[in-house]
Structure formats: C-alpha cells, structure tokens
Amino acid sequence: MFKAYILKMTFNLKGDKELVALLRQQPLSRRLCGWGSAGLVPSRSSFCRAFEEFAERGFTDGWFADFIKTYHADVPEETVSFDSAPVHVRAKVANAKKRLAELEPDQPEPPPRLSYQGGLSAAESIAELPVECEWGCKKDSQGKTKFWKGGKAHIGTTRDGVPVAFVYTSANLHDSQAAIPLMKQASERLDYRFDLMDAAYDAEPIRDESRELGHVPVIDFDRRRDPDAMRMTGLEKEIYKDRSAAERVFSHLLDAHGGRNVRVRNPKKVALHLLLGVIVIAVEQTIRMLC
C-alpha cells in the first residue's frame, strides 16, 4: 500500500478513488505494488486507514533520510538551497484567540526561536515548530501580497534538483524559523559547502549556525529592512545562481506530484502527502544523475 501511494504521487492522482481505479484497471501497476489480480486490491476505505497509520508512525521520514544517505552521502555537494512554498489545505483555521485566552496572564514571553534553535538537534527543533492550519501571506516576484489558508512546505535542494531536507509548518510561520532545522537535517544526510537562501533568511543566528555546521552562508541581504545593508560579492552572486534549483523543485512538486491535490486535513497527513511527492522528485532526479 505504501508503494501504491508512491505510484499515486508519480501520476499526480487527485485522490484514493482514482488510485484504486488505476490499480484495478492496470495489471502492471498492480504487480509493481505487489497485487496479482484486481480482486486483491484493497478498498478506498482500507487505503484511508493505511495512510492514517503511515502518518502516525512517521517512518517515511527515516526512509527518505536513508535514501539520501545511500545515494548522495558519498558525493560531496557544492550547494544546498533553502526555500518555502505555500500549501493550500481544506481545514479549519486554528483559533488563535482561544489559544491566547488559555495563556497565563503573568507568563513570560518566550525567547526568540532563532536564539535557542542552535542548541537543539534537527528532530527537536522540527518538533517544536507549529503545524496547525493558519492564514499565511507572501509577496510574489511582482511585489503583490497573496494570502492562502493552510501551511508551508520548506525544502532544501541540491544544485542538481534533488530535495534532501523537508519540513512542513503552519502558513504563518516566517521562513527564517525553519532555516536552522533544515540546515541540520540536510547536514545529517550529506556533505556540502554552501547554504543558499534569499533575503527572508537574513538573520545573524542563521549565518552563525551555518558556519557552525562547517558551511559558508550565501544569504541575500534584506534591503527593505535596512537600505544600507551589505551586498553580495561577485563570487557570491555566481554561487547564488544555483538557488534556481529550489524554485524548479517547488514548481515540480506543486504541478506534477501532489502539491495542489491536498485532500487531507490533519497536519501529519498533509506532511506525509507532501513528503511522498518530495520522495518521487528525489528518486527521479537521482535516476537522471545515475544515467
């Protein structure tokens, strides 16, 4: 059934109903997943229960990490680019006013997340990121602000277009809050030299953590916040061009591997749905590299 869900993301099917129909109509697809005849294919409800179990067990993250280590750990990478993309989810937005009312009136304000993420492991820092359905906003390349309801997919991508790190968060979380967990996750899986990020990640704790991990941070400076901010050198601009690989991966995920077909609502299920699409992209790109 896990193979069937990989097949679903490969063909960008919209739901389990289409997946079951495909398996019952195509003998080759059934054999690839392990079923000999159409009568052995589970029902749609069985697939739904299995998907929920996969999301709760969380073994897919480990499977993805092992895949990256197996095929890419021995090949030093030059750059890994980090970015995020909006994910639309059909769920009810979390009640922020209710959460605020539950807080103790004298409770001290928590410290900035970037101030303590460096002392946490990748798994610990990812576990404390919010994942509830929220409203998010982001400016596009034309400077227009776009709003959406759901979450964000944060991905680290090599220059060859292989996604090596993935985190799913709430839509209202700033991109910079997921940078350190992503860098740590990518560093555990492969060896690389440069961390590439846009101006949204312009923060000194992120640069410091990148150096602590043995990398060179190539991060654009946010001149909207500080008009007198430094500018990248000619060499940094040349290296920064590799960041286009992240944009291609997001475009591929959203248009061809399930990023726009999110039918589940639970955050764990949404994260698994997107991760399966990321795995398909990683396998496709790895096959291209090996061939």
Short mmCIF file of C-alpha atoms in Angstrom, two decimals:
data_model
loop_
_atom_site.label_atom_id
_atom_site.label_comp_id
_atom_site.label_asym_id
_atom_site.label_seq_id
_atom_site.Cartn_x
_atom_site.Cartn_y
_atom_site.Cartn_z
CA MET A 1 0.00 0.00 0.00
CA PHE A 2 2.96 2.32 0.60
CA LYS A 3 4.17 1.56 -2.94
CA ALA A 4 0.69 2.41 -4.17
CA TYR A 5 0.89 5.85 -2.57
CA ILE A 6 4.25 6.41 -4.25
CA LEU A 7 2.51 5.47 -7.50
CA LYS A 8 -0.27 7.94 -6.71
CA MET A 9 2.24 10.81 -6.38
CA THR A 10 4.10 9.70 -9.50
CA PHE A 11 0.95 10.01 -11.62
CA ASN A 12 -0.35 13.04 -9.64
CA LEU A 13 -3.68 11.39 -8.89
CA LYS A 14 -6.21 13.53 -7.04
CA GLY A 15 -7.45 11.01 -4.51
CA ASP A 16 -7.64 7.42 -3.28
CA LYS A 17 -10.66 6.76 -5.51
CA GLU A 18 -8.56 7.38 -8.62
CA LEU A 19 -5.73 5.30 -7.14
CA VAL A 20 -7.96 2.26 -6.57
CA ALA A 21 -9.43 2.60 -10.08
CA LEU A 22 -5.95 2.77 -11.61
CA LEU A 23 -4.77 -0.32 -9.76
CA ARG A 24 -7.81 -2.34 -10.78
CA GLN A 25 -7.50 -1.32 -14.44
CA GLN A 26 -3.74 -1.64 -14.96
CA PRO A 27 -2.14 -5.08 -14.34
CA LEU A 28 1.40 -3.65 -14.47
CA SER A 29 0.64 -1.13 -11.70
CA ARG A 30 -0.84 -3.89 -9.55
CA ARG A 31 2.22 -6.09 -9.99
CA LEU A 32 4.58 -3.21 -9.18
CA CYS A 33 2.74 -2.73 -5.88
CA GLY A 34 2.53 -6.46 -5.09
CA TRP A 35 -1.01 -7.44 -6.07
CA GLY A 36 -1.56 -10.12 -8.67
CA SER A 37 -5.22 -9.70 -9.55
CA ALA A 38 -7.72 -6.85 -9.43
CA GLY A 39 -9.72 -8.63 -6.74
CA LEU A 40 -6.83 -8.34 -4.27
CA VAL A 41 -6.64 -4.54 -4.42
CA PRO A 42 -7.88 -3.07 -1.10
CA SER A 43 -10.88 -0.75 -0.97
CA ARG A 44 -10.71 3.02 -0.72
CA SER A 45 -11.51 2.94 3.00
CA SER A 46 -8.64 0.50 3.58
CA PHE A 47 -6.26 2.89 1.85
CA CYS A 48 -7.52 5.76 4.03
CA ARG A 49 -6.87 3.77 7.21
CA ALA A 50 -3.43 2.75 6.00
CA PHE A 51 -2.50 6.35 5.16
CA GLU A 52 -3.51 7.43 8.66
CA GLU A 53 -1.32 4.70 10.13
CA PHE A 54 1.64 5.74 7.95
CA ALA A 55 1.24 9.35 9.11
CA GLU A 56 1.11 8.37 12.80
CA ARG A 57 4.09 6.02 12.60
CA GLY A 58 6.23 8.60 10.80
CA PHE A 59 8.60 6.02 9.30
CA THR A 60 8.60 7.77 5.92
CA ASP A 61 10.98 10.47 7.17
CA GLY A 62 13.54 7.82 8.11
CA TRP A 63 13.06 6.06 4.78
CA PHE A 64 13.68 9.32 2.94
CA ALA A 65 16.79 10.06 5.04
CA ASP A 66 18.21 6.58 4.33
CA PHE A 67 17.60 7.05 0.60
CA ILE A 68 19.53 10.35 0.53
CA LYS A 69 22.39 8.89 2.57
CA THR A 70 22.60 5.81 0.36
CA TYR A 71 22.78 7.60 -2.99
CA HIS A 72 24.19 11.04 -2.15
CA ALA A 73 26.24 10.93 1.07
CA ASP A 74 29.40 9.76 -0.73
CA VAL A 75 29.21 12.51 -3.36
CA PRO A 76 30.15 15.93 -1.89
CA GLU A 77 27.68 18.61 -2.98
CA GLU A 78 28.64 22.21 -3.59
CA THR A 79 25.39 23.92 -2.63
CA VAL A 80 22.03 23.32 -0.94
CA SER A 81 19.29 25.91 -1.49
CA PHE A 82 16.55 26.50 1.09
CA ASP A 83 13.13 27.98 0.36
CA SER A 84 9.42 27.54 1.09
CA ALA A 85 6.16 27.40 -0.85
CA PRO A 86 2.51 27.84 0.22
CA VAL A 87 0.32 24.76 0.58
CA HIS A 88 -3.45 25.14 0.46
CA VAL A 89 -5.27 22.92 2.97
CA ARG A 90 -9.03 22.41 3.30
CA ALA A 91 -9.15 22.65 7.07
CA LYS A 92 -10.49 25.00 9.71
CA VAL A 93 -8.04 27.69 10.79
CA ALA A 94 -6.77 27.30 14.34
CA ASN A 95 -8.49 29.58 16.86
CA ALA A 96 -5.71 31.98 17.83
CA LYS A 97 -7.90 33.98 20.22
CA LYS A 98 -8.78 30.82 22.16
CA ARG A 99 -5.10 29.88 22.47
CA LEU A 100 -4.23 33.37 23.71
CA ALA A 101 -7.03 33.24 26.29
CA GLU A 102 -5.62 29.98 27.69
CA LEU A 103 -2.21 31.55 28.37
CA GLU A 104 -1.40 32.58 31.92
CA PRO A 105 -1.55 36.38 32.27
CA ASP A 106 1.81 36.54 34.06
CA GLN A 107 3.52 34.04 31.79
CA PRO A 108 6.79 35.49 30.43
CA GLU A 109 7.15 35.96 26.72
CA PRO A 110 9.08 33.04 25.16
CA PRO A 111 12.55 33.80 23.78
CA PRO A 112 13.01 34.24 20.02
CA ARG A 113 13.10 30.86 18.33
CA LEU A 114 16.34 31.61 16.47
CA SER A 115 18.11 32.29 19.78
CA TYR A 116 17.91 28.68 21.01
CA GLN A 117 17.48 26.51 17.88
CA GLY A 118 21.25 26.13 17.57
CA GLY A 119 21.36 24.13 20.80
CA LEU A 120 18.69 21.66 19.66
CA SER A 121 19.00 18.66 17.37
CA ALA A 122 17.28 18.64 13.99
CA ALA A 123 14.45 16.45 15.29
CA GLU A 124 13.95 18.58 18.44
CA SER A 125 13.87 21.86 16.55
CA ILE A 126 11.41 20.46 13.97
CA ALA A 127 9.14 19.05 16.68
CA GLU A 128 8.56 22.47 18.26
CA LEU A 129 7.58 24.21 15.02
CA PRO A 130 3.83 24.93 14.67
CA VAL A 131 1.90 22.83 12.13
CA GLU A 132 -1.74 23.93 12.64
CA CYS A 133 -3.74 25.29 9.72
CA GLU A 134 -3.31 29.08 9.62
CA TRP A 135 -3.63 32.02 7.27
CA GLY A 136 -0.40 32.97 5.53
CA CYS A 137 0.69 35.81 3.28
CA LYS A 138 3.64 36.22 0.96
CA LYS A 139 4.81 38.72 -1.63
CA ASP A 140 5.33 37.35 -5.12
CA SER A 141 8.01 38.41 -7.61
CA GLN A 142 5.79 41.32 -8.74
CA GLY A 143 5.51 42.67 -5.20
CA LYS A 144 1.85 41.67 -4.77
CA THR A 145 0.77 40.15 -1.47
CA LYS A 146 -1.02 36.81 -1.75
CA PHE A 147 -2.98 35.10 1.02
CA TRP A 148 -3.72 31.41 1.50
CA LYS A 149 -5.06 29.05 4.17
CA GLY A 150 -3.04 26.03 5.17
CA GLY A 151 0.67 25.55 5.64
CA LYS A 152 4.13 25.83 4.16
CA ALA A 153 6.49 23.30 2.64
CA HIS A 154 10.14 24.04 3.45
CA ILE A 155 12.68 22.18 1.31
CA GLY A 156 16.46 22.02 0.95
CA THR A 157 17.59 21.23 -2.60
CA THR A 158 20.96 20.42 -4.17
CA ARG A 159 22.14 22.14 -7.33
CA ASP A 160 21.08 19.01 -9.28
CA GLY A 161 17.48 19.42 -8.14
CA VAL A 162 17.49 16.64 -5.53
CA PRO A 163 15.46 17.57 -2.42
CA VAL A 164 17.41 16.40 0.64
CA ALA A 165 15.52 18.03 3.54
CA PHE A 166 11.81 18.66 4.15
CA VAL A 167 9.75 20.32 6.89
CA TYR A 168 6.02 21.15 6.96
CA THR A 169 4.81 24.05 9.13
CA SER A 170 1.90 26.45 9.61
CA ALA A 171 1.39 29.06 6.91
CA ASN A 172 2.02 31.99 9.24
CA LEU A 173 5.47 30.82 10.32
CA HIS A 174 8.23 33.04 8.94
CA ASP A 175 10.61 31.27 6.57
CA SER A 176 13.63 32.05 8.77
CA GLN A 177 12.22 29.97 11.65
CA ALA A 178 12.65 26.74 9.67
CA ALA A 179 16.13 27.51 8.31
CA ILE A 180 18.24 26.07 11.14
CA PRO A 181 16.24 22.79 11.40
CA LEU A 182 16.50 22.37 7.63
CA MET A 183 20.26 23.01 7.62
CA LYS A 184 20.78 20.50 10.42
CA GLN A 185 18.61 17.92 8.69
CA ALA A 186 20.49 18.34 5.40
CA SER A 187 23.89 18.20 7.17
CA GLU A 188 22.99 14.86 8.76
CA ARG A 189 22.31 13.37 5.32
CA LEU A 190 25.08 14.65 3.05
CA ASP A 191 28.23 16.75 2.91
CA TYR A 192 28.04 20.15 1.21
CA ARG A 193 29.71 23.57 1.30
CA PHE A 194 27.28 26.45 0.72
CA ASP A 195 23.90 27.32 2.27
CA LEU A 196 21.90 29.39 -0.24
CA MET A 197 18.92 31.48 0.95
CA ASP A 198 17.05 34.60 -0.10
CA ALA A 199 16.58 37.82 1.87
CA ALA A 200 13.82 36.32 4.05
CA TYR A 201 16.55 34.34 5.86
CA ASP A 202 18.76 37.38 6.51
CA ALA A 203 19.48 36.84 10.22
CA GLU A 204 22.78 36.59 12.05
CA PRO A 205 21.84 33.43 14.06
CA ILE A 206 21.23 31.62 10.75
CA ARG A 207 24.62 32.69 9.38
CA ASP A 208 26.32 31.69 12.64
CA GLU A 209 24.69 28.25 12.64
CA SER A 210 25.67 27.71 9.01
CA ARG A 211 29.31 28.39 9.90
CA GLU A 212 28.99 26.17 12.99
CA LEU A 213 27.93 23.32 10.71
CA GLY A 214 31.03 23.87 8.57
CA HIS A 215 29.26 25.63 5.69
CA VAL A 216 29.58 29.01 4.03
CA PRO A 217 26.32 31.03 4.21
CA VAL A 218 25.40 32.76 0.94
CA ILE A 219 22.31 34.72 2.01
CA ASP A 220 20.90 37.74 0.24
CA PHE A 221 20.67 40.90 2.36
CA ASP A 222 17.25 42.38 3.20
CA ARG A 223 17.49 45.94 1.88
CA ARG A 224 13.81 46.61 2.62
CA ARG A 225 14.60 46.36 6.32
CA ASP A 226 17.97 48.07 6.06
CA PRO A 227 18.62 50.24 2.95
CA ASP A 228 22.30 50.39 3.89
CA ALA A 229 22.67 46.61 4.10
CA MET A 230 25.68 44.98 2.50
CA ARG A 231 25.50 43.48 -0.97
CA MET A 232 26.76 40.10 -2.14
CA THR A 233 30.15 39.91 -3.79
CA GLY A 234 30.58 38.86 -7.42
CA LEU A 235 31.57 35.32 -6.36
CA GLU A 236 28.58 35.04 -4.04
CA LYS A 237 26.23 36.17 -6.82
CA GLU A 238 27.65 33.48 -9.09
CA ILE A 239 27.15 30.78 -6.43
CA TYR A 240 23.68 32.16 -5.63
CA LYS A 241 22.51 31.28 -9.16
CA ASP A 242 22.28 27.63 -8.03
CA ARG A 243 19.26 28.64 -5.94
CA SER A 244 17.06 28.37 -9.02
CA ALA A 245 17.07 24.59 -8.39
CA ALA A 246 14.80 25.13 -5.35
CA GLU A 247 12.24 27.01 -7.46
CA ARG A 248 12.20 24.19 -10.01
CA VAL A 249 11.61 21.60 -7.28
CA PHE A 250 8.68 23.54 -5.84
CA SER A 251 7.17 24.01 -9.29
CA HIS A 252 7.55 20.27 -9.94
CA LEU A 253 6.01 19.36 -6.57
CA LEU A 254 3.01 21.67 -6.93
CA ASP A 255 2.23 20.97 -10.58
CA ALA A 256 3.18 17.32 -11.07
CA HIS A 257 3.42 15.46 -7.75
CA GLY A 258 0.51 16.24 -5.47
CA GLY A 259 1.27 19.71 -4.16
CA ARG A 260 -2.05 21.09 -5.42
CA ASN A 261 -4.07 17.96 -4.63
CA VAL A 262 -4.03 18.05 -0.83
CA ARG A 263 -7.33 16.41 0.21
CA VAL A 264 -6.37 15.56 3.82
CA ARG A 265 -6.67 17.94 6.79
CA ASN A 266 -4.65 16.55 9.66
CA PRO A 267 -1.17 18.21 9.73
CA LYS A 268 0.61 14.85 9.95
CA LYS A 269 -1.30 13.58 6.92
CA VAL A 270 -0.60 16.78 4.97
CA ALA A 271 3.11 16.47 5.79
CA LEU A 272 3.15 12.82 4.65
CA HIS A 273 1.25 13.67 1.45
CA LEU A 274 3.83 16.32 0.54
CA LEU A 275 6.78 14.19 1.62
CA LEU A 276 5.69 11.40 -0.74
CA GLY A 277 5.79 13.92 -3.60
CA VAL A 278 9.23 15.09 -2.48
CA ILE A 279 10.45 11.46 -2.45
CA VAL A 280 9.22 10.93 -6.02
CA ILE A 281 11.15 14.03 -7.17
CA ALA A 282 14.29 12.89 -5.33
CA VAL A 283 14.11 9.44 -6.95
CA GLU A 284 13.50 10.91 -10.42
CA GLN A 285 16.47 13.28 -10.15
CA THR A 286 18.72 10.57 -8.72
CA ILE A 287 17.91 8.27 -11.64
CA ARG A 288 18.75 11.09 -14.09
CA MET A 289 22.09 11.63 -12.34
CA LEU A 290 22.96 7.92 -12.36
CA CYS A 291 22.06 7.56 -16.02
#
